[in-house]
mmCIF file of C-alpha atoms and ligand atoms in Angstrom:
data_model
loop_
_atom_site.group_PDB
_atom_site.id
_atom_site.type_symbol
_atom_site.label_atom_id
_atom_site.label_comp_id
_atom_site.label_asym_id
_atom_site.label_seq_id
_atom_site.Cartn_x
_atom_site.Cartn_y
_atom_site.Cartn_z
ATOM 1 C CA UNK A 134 33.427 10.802 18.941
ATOM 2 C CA UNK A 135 35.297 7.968 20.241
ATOM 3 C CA UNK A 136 32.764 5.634 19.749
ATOM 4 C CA UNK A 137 32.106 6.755 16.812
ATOM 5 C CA UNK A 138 35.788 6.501 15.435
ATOM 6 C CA UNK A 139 35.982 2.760 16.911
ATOM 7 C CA UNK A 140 33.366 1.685 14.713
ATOM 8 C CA UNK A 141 33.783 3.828 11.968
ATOM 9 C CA UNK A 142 32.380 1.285 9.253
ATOM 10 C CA UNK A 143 29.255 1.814 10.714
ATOM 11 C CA UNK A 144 29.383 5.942 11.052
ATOM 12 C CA UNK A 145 30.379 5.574 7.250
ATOM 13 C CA UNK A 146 27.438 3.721 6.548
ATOM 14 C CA UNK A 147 25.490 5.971 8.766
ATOM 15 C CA UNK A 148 26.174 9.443 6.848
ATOM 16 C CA UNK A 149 25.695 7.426 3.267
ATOM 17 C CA UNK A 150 22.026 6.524 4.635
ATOM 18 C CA UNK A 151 21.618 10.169 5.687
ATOM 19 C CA UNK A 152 22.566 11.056 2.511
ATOM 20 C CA UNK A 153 20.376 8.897 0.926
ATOM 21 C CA UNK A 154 17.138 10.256 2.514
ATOM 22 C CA UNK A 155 18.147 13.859 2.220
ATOM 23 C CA UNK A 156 18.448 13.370 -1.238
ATOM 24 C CA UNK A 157 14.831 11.798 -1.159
ATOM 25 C CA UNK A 158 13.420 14.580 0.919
ATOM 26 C CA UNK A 159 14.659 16.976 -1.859
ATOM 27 C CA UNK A 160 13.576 14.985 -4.948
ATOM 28 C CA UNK A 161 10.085 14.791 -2.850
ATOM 29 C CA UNK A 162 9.649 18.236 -1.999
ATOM 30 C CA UNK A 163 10.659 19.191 -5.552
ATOM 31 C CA UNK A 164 8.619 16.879 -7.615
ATOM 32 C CA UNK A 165 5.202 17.765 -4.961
ATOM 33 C CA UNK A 166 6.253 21.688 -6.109
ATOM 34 C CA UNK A 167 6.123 20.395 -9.967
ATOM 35 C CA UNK A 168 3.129 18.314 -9.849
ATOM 36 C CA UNK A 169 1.604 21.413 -8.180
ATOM 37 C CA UNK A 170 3.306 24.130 -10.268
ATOM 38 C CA UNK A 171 3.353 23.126 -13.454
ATOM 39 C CA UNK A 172 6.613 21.515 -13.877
ATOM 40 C CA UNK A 173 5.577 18.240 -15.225
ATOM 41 C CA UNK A 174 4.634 18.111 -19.412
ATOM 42 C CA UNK A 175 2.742 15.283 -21.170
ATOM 43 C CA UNK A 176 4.310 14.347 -24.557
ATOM 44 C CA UNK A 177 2.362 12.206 -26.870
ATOM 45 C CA UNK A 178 3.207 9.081 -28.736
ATOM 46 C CA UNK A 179 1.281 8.565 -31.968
ATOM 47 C CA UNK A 180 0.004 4.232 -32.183
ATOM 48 C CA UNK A 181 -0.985 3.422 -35.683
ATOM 49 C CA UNK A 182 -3.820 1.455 -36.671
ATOM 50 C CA UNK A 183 -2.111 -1.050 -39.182
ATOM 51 C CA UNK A 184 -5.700 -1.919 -41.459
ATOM 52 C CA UNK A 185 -6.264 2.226 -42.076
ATOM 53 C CA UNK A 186 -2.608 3.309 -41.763
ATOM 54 C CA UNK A 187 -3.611 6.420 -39.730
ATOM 55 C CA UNK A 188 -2.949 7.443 -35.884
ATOM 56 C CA UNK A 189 -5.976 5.680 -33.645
ATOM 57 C CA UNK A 190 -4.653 6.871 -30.548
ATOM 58 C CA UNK A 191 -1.990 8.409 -28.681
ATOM 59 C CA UNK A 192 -0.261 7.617 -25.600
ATOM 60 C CA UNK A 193 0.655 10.528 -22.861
ATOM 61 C CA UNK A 194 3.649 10.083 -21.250
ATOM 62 C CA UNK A 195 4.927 12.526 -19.184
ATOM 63 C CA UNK A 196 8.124 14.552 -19.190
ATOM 64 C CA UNK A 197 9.716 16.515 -15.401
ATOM 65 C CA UNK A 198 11.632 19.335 -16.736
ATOM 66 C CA UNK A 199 14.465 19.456 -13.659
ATOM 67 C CA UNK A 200 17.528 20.369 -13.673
ATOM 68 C CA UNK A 201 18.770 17.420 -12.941
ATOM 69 C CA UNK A 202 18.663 15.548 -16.277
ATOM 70 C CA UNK A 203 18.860 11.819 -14.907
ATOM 71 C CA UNK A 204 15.164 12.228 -13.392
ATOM 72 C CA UNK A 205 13.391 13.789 -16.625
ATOM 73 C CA UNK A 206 12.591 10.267 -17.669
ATOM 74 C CA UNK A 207 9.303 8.693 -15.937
ATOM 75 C CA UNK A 208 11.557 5.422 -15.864
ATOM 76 C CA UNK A 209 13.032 7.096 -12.878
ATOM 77 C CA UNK A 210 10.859 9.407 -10.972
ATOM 78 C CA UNK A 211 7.290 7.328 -11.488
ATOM 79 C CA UNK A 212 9.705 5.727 -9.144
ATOM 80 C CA UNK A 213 10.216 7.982 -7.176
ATOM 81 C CA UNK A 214 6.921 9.069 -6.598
ATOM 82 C CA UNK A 215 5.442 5.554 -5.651
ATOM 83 C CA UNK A 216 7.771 5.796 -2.942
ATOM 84 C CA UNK A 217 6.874 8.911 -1.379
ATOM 85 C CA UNK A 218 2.980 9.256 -2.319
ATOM 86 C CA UNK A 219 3.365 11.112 -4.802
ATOM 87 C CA UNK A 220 1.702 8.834 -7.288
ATOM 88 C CA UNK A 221 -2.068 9.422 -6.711
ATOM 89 C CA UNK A 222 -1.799 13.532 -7.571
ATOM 90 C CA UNK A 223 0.779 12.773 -10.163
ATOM 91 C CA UNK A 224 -1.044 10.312 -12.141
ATOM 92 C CA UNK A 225 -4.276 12.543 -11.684
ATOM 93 C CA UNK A 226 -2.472 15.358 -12.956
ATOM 94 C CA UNK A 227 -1.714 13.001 -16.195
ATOM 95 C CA UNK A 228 -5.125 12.237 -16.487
ATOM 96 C CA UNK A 229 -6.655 15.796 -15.970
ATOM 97 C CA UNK A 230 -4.362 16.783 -18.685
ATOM 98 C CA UNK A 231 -4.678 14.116 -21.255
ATOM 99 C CA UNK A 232 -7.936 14.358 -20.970
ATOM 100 C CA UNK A 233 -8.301 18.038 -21.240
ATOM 101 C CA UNK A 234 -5.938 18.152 -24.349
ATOM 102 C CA UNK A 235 -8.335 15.117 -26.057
ATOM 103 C CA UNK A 236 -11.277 17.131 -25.748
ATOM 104 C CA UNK A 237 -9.002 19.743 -27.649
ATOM 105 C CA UNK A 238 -7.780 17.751 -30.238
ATOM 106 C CA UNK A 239 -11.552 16.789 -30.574
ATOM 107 C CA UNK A 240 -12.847 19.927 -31.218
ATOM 108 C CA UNK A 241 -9.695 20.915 -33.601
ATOM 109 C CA UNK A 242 -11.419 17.553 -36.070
ATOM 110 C CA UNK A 243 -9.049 15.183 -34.837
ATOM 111 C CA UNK A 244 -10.726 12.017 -34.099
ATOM 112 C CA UNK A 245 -8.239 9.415 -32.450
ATOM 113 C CA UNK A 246 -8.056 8.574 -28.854
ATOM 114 C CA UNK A 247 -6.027 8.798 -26.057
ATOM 115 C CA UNK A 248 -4.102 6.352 -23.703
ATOM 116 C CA UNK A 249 -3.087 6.841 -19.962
ATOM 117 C CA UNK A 250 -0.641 4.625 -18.118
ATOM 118 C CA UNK A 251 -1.426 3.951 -14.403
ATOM 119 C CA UNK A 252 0.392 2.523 -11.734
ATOM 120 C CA UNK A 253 -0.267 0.009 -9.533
ATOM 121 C CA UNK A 254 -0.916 1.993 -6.546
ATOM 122 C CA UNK A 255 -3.214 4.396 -8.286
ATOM 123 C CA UNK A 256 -5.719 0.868 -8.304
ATOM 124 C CA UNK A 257 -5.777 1.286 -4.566
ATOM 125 C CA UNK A 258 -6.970 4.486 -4.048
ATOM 126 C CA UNK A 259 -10.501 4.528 -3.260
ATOM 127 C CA UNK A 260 -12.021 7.312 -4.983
ATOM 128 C CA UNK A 261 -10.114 6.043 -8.535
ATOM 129 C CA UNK A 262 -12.900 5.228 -10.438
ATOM 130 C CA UNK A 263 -14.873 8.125 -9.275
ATOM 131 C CA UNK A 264 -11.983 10.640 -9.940
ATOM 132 C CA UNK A 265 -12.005 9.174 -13.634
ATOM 133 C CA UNK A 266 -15.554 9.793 -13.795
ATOM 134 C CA UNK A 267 -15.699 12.945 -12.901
ATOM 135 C CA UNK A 268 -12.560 14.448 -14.914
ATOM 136 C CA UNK A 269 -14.783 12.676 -18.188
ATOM 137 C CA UNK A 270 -17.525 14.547 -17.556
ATOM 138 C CA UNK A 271 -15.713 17.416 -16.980
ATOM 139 C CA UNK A 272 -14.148 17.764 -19.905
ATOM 140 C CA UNK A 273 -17.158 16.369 -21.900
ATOM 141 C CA UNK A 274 -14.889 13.453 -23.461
ATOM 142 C CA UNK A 275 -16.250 9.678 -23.840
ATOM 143 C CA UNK A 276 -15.278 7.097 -21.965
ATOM 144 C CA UNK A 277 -14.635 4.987 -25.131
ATOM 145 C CA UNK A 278 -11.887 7.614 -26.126
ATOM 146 C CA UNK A 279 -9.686 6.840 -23.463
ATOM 147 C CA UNK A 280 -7.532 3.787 -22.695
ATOM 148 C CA UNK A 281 -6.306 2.731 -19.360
ATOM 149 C CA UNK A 282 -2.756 1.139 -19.191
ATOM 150 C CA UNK A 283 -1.491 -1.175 -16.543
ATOM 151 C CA UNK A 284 1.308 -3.185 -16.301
ATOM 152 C CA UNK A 285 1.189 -6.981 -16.706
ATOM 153 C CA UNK A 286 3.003 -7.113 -12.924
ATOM 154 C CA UNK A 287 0.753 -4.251 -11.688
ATOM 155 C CA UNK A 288 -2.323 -6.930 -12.555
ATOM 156 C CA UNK A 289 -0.408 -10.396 -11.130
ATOM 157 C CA UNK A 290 0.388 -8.319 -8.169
ATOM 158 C CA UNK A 291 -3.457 -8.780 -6.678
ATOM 159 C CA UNK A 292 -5.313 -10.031 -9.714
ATOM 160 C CA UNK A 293 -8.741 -10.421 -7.475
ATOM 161 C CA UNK A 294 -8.505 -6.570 -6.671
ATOM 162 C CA UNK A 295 -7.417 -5.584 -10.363
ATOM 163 C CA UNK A 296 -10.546 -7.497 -11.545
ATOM 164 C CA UNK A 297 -12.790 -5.199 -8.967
ATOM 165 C CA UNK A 298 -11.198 -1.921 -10.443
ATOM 166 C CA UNK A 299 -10.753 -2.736 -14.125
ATOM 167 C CA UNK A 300 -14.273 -3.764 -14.270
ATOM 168 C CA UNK A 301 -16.084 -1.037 -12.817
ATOM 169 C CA UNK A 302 -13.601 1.111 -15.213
ATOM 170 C CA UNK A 303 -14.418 -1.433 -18.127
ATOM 171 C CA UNK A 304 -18.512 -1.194 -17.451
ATOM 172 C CA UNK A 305 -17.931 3.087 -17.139
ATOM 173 C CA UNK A 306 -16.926 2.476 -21.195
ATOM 174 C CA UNK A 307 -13.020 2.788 -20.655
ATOM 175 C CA UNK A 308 -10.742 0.712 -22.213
ATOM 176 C CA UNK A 309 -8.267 -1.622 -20.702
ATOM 177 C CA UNK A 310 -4.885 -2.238 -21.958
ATOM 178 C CA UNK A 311 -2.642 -4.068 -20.785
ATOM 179 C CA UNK A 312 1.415 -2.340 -20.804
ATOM 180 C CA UNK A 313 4.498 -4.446 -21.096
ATOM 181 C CA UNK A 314 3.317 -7.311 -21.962
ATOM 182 C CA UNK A 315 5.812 -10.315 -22.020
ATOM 183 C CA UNK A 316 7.756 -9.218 -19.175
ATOM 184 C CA UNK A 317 5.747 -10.787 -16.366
ATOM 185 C CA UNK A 318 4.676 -13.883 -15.486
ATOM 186 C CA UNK A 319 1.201 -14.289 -16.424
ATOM 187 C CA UNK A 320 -0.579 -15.935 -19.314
ATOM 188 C CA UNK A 321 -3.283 -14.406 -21.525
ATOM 189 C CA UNK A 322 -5.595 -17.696 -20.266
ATOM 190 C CA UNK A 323 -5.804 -15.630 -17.039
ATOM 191 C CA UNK A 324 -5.815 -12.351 -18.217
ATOM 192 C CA UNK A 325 -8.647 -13.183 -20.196
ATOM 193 C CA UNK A 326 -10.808 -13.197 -17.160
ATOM 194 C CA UNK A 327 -10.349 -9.890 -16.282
ATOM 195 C CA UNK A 328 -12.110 -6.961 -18.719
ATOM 196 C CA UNK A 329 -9.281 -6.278 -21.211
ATOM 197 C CA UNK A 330 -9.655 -5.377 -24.600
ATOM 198 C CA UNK A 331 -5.809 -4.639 -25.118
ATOM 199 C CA UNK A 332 -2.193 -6.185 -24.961
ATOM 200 C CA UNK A 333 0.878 -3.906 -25.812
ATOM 201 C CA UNK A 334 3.773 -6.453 -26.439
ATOM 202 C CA UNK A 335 7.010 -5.308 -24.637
ATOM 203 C CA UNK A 336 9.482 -3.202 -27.043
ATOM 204 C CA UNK A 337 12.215 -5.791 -25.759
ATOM 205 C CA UNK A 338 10.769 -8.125 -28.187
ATOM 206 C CA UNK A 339 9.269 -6.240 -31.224
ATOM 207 C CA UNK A 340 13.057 -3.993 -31.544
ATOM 208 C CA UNK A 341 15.319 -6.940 -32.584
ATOM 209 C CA UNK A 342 12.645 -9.100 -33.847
ATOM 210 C CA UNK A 343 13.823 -8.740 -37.716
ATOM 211 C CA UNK A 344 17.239 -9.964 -36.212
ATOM 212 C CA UNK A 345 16.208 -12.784 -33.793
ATOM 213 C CA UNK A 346 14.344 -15.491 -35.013
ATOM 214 C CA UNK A 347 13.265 -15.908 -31.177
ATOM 215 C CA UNK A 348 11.837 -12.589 -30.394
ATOM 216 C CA UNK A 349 9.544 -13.243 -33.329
ATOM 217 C CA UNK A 350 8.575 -16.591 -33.060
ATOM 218 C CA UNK A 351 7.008 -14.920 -29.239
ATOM 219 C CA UNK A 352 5.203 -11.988 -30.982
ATOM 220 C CA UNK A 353 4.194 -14.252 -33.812
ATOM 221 C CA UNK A 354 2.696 -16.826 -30.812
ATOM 222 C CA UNK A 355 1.079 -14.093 -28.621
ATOM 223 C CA UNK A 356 -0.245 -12.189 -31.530
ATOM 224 C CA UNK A 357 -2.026 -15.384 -32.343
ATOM 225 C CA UNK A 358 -3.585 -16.444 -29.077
ATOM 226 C CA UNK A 359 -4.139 -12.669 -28.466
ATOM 227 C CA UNK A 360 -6.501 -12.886 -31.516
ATOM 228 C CA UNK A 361 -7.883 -16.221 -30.309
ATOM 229 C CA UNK A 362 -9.299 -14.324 -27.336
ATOM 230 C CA UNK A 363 -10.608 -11.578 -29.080
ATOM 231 C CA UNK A 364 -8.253 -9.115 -27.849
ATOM 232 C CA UNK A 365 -6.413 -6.420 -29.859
ATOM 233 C CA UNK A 366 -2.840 -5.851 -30.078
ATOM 234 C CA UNK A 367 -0.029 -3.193 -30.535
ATOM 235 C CA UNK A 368 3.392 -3.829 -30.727
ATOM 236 C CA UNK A 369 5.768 -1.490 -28.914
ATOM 237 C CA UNK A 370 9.125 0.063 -29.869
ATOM 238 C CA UNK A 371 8.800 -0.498 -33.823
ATOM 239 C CA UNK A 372 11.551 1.615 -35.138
ATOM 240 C CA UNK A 373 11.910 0.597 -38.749
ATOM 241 C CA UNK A 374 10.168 0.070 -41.692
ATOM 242 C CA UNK A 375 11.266 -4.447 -41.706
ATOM 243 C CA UNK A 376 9.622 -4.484 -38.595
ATOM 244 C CA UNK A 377 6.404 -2.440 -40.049
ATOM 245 C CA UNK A 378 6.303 -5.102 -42.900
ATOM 246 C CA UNK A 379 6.636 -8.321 -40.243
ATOM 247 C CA UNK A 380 4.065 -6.786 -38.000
ATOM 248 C CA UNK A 381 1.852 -6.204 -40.860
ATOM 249 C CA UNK A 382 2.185 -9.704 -41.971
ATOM 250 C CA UNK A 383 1.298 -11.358 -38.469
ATOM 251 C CA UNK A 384 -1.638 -9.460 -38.372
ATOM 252 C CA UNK A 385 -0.632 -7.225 -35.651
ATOM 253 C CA UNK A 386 -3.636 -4.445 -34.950
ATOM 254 C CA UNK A 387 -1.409 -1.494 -33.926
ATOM 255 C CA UNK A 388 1.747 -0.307 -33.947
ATOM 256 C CA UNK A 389 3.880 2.281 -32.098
ATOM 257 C CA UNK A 390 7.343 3.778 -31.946
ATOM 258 C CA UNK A 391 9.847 5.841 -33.569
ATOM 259 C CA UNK A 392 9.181 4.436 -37.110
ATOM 260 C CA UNK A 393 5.964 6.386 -36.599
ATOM 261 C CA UNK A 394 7.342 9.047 -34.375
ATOM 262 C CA UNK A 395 8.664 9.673 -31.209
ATOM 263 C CA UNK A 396 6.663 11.199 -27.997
ATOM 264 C CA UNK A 397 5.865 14.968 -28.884
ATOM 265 C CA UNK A 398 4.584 17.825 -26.627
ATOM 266 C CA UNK A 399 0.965 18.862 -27.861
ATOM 267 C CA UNK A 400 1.855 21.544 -30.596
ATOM 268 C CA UNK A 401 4.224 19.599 -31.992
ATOM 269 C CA UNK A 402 2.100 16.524 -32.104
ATOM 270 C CA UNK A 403 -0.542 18.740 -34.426
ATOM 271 C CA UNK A 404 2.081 20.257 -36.292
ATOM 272 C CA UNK A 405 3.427 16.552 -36.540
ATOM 273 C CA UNK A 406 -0.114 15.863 -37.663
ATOM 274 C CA UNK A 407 -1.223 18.337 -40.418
ATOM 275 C CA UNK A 408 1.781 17.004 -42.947
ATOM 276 C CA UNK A 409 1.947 13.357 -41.716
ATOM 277 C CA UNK A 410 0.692 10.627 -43.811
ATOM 278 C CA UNK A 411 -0.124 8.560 -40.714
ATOM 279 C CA UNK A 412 -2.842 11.100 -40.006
ATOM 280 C CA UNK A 413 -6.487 11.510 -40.735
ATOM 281 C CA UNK A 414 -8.423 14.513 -39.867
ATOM 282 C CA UNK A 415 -12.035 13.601 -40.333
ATOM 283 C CA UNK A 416 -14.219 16.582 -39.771
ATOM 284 C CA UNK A 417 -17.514 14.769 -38.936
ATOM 285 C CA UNK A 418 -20.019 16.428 -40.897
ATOM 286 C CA UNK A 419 -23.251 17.108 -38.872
ATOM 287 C CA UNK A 420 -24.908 18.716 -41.931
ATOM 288 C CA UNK A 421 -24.504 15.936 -44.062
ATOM 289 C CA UNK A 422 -23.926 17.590 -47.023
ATOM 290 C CA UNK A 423 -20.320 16.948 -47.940
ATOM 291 C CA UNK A 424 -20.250 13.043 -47.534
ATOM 292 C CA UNK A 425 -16.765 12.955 -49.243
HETATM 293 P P1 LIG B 702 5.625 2.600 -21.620
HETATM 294 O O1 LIG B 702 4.261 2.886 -21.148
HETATM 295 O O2 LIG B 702 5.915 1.229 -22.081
HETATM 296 O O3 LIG B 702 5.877 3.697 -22.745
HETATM 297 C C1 LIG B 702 6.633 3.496 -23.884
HETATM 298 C C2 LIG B 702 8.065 3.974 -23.699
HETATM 299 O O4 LIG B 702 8.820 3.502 -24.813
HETATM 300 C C3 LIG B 702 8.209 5.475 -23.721
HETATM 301 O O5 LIG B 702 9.288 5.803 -22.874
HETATM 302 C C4 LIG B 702 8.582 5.756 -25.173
HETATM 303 O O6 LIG B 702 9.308 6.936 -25.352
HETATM 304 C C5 LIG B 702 9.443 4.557 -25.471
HETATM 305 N N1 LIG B 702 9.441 4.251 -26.899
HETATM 306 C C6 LIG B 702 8.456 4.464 -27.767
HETATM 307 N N2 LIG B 702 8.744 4.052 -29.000
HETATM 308 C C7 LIG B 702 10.001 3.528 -28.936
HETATM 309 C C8 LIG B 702 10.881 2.938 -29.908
HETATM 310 O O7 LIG B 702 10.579 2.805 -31.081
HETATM 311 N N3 LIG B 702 12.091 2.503 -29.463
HETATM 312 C C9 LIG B 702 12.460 2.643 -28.156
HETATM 313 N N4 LIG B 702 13.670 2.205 -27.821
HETATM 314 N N5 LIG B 702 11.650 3.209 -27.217
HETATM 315 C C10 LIG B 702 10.433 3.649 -27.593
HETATM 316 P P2 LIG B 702 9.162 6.923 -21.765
HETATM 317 O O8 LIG B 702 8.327 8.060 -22.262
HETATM 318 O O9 LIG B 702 10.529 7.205 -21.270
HETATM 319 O O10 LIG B 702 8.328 6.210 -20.645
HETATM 320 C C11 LIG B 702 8.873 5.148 -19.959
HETATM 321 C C12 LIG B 702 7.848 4.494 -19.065
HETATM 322 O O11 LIG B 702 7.465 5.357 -17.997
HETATM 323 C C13 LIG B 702 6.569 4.165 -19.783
HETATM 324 O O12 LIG B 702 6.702 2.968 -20.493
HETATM 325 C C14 LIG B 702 5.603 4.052 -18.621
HETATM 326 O O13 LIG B 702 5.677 2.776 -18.040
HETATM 327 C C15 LIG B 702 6.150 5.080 -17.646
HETATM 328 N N6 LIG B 702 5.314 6.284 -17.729
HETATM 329 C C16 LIG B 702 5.357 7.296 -18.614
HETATM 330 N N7 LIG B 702 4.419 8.217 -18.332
HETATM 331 C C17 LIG B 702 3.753 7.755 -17.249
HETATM 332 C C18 LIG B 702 2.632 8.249 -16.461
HETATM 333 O O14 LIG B 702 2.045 9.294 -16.735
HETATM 334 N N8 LIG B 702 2.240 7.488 -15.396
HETATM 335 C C19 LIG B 702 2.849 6.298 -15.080
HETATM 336 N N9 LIG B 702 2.388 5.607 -14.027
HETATM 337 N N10 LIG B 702 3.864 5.812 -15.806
HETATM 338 C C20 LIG B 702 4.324 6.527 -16.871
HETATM 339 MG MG1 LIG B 703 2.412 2.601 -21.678
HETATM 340 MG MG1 LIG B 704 5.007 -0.412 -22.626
HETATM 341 MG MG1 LIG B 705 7.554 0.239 -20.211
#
């Protein structure tokens, strides 16, 4: 106790450390119960394709419903879960479910697609591609309904691995998109080598772009190249009709944010849906009769 007392700067930091990983044993513990258990909840983001005004896809994005409010955003516990290997079941859980509710929305007549984000780690597991596979099949959904996104970093951070993995997802039928983009160091020149038919500019750029002349002279620019390499784009975070109007006119492809609508759990997203002019429910019509 002695000791201790003589160098108490260092029994301070001590007990702060302790702290520290008994608060991480908890979160772990808690978020492996809710991955298992059915505590996590996928929300859904409508993107809107710009040319037909109506919802193309939608991106899942998943919600922890703990009590402790900080950690219900995936900011903070994807976080979390990378650090305690948690990330492989949770983003399989994601998937399972996304793709489960597509093949639902599918049979209800609604014909847009669906978009998973994926985290670095989850492109070294070894069974990835296979898991993906197999949950398609599963559920009877196509590959070309679903859209894979990784982060800009997530790519840079081994790009000769991320071209293995992307393109045995890219030759299943999957599409590639790449999150964030803007934020990392990498140009499209490179990113054009690996199989991506996607970029999703970075919100930090599309929200104040009607404001700062900068912000959009960089979507204008990578908008442009993005076009000059055949490669589609959606700008993040719109959340105003202005921005709309400038996206429109730079010949953006897609668009998504709270202009549009914010992230909704399933039955509100078909709710959302059946009085929204963004959407389209085509029934397809196997008969052939009604053609209208
Ligand atoms: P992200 O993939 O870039 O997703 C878009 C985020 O921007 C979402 O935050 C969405 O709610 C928010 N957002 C959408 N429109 C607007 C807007 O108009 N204005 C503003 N200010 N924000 C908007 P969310 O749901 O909190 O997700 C945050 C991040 O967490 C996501 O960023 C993604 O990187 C990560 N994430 C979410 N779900 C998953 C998941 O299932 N797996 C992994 N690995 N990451 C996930
Ligand atoms: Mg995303
Ligand atoms: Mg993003
Ligand atoms: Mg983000």
């Amino acid at each position: 106790y002695q000791a201790k007392q003589s160098k108490s700067g260092y029994a301070f930091f001590d007990s702060v450390r302790d702290h520290h990983k008994l608060q991480l044993l908890t979160l772990e513990r808690d978020l492996r119960q809710a991955i298992e258990n059915g505590g996590l909840e996928l929300y859904y983001q409508p993107m809107v394709d710009i040319r037909t005004t109506k919802v193309s896809c939608v991106e899942a994005l998943v919600r922890w419903r703990y009590p402790d409010l900080d950690l219900t955003s995936p900011d903070k516990f994807i976080h979390v879960a990378e650090q305690c290997g948690l990330i492989q079941p949770l983003t399989r859980w994601v998937f399972n479910r996304a793709v489960e509710q597509c093949a639902q929305w599918r049979r209800a007549g609604f014909l847009f697609d669906v978009s998973v984000n994926l985290s670095v780690m989850n492109l070294h597991e070894q069974d990835f591609v296979d898991y993906v596979m197999n949950t398609l099949r599963q559920w009877e959904v196509e590959p070309s309904w679903v859209s894979l996104e990784v982060t800009e970093s997530a790519v840079m951070s081994d790009p000769s691995h991320a071209l293995e993995v992307l393109s045995r997802l890219d030759a299943m039928g999957v599409r590639i998109s790449i999150d964030d983009f803007g934020t990392g160091y990498s140009s499209l020149a490179y990113l054009k080598r690996l199989p991506v038919d996607e970029i999703k500019i970075d919100r930090s750029f599309v929200i104040d772009m009607k404001l700062d002349n900068n912000d959009a002279v960089i979507v204008r620019s990578t908008i442009d190249l993005a076009h000059n390499m055949s490669l589609r784009v959606v700008a993040e975070g719109v959340e105003n009709p202005e921005t709309l109007r400038l996206l429109t006119a730079l010949g953006c492809d897609v668009v998504q944010g709270f202009f549009v609508s914010r992230p909704l759990p399933y039955d509100e997203l078909i709710r959302w849906l059946s009085n929204s002019a963004w959407s389209a429910k085509q029934r397809p019509s196997f008969s052939g009769r009604d053609g209208k």
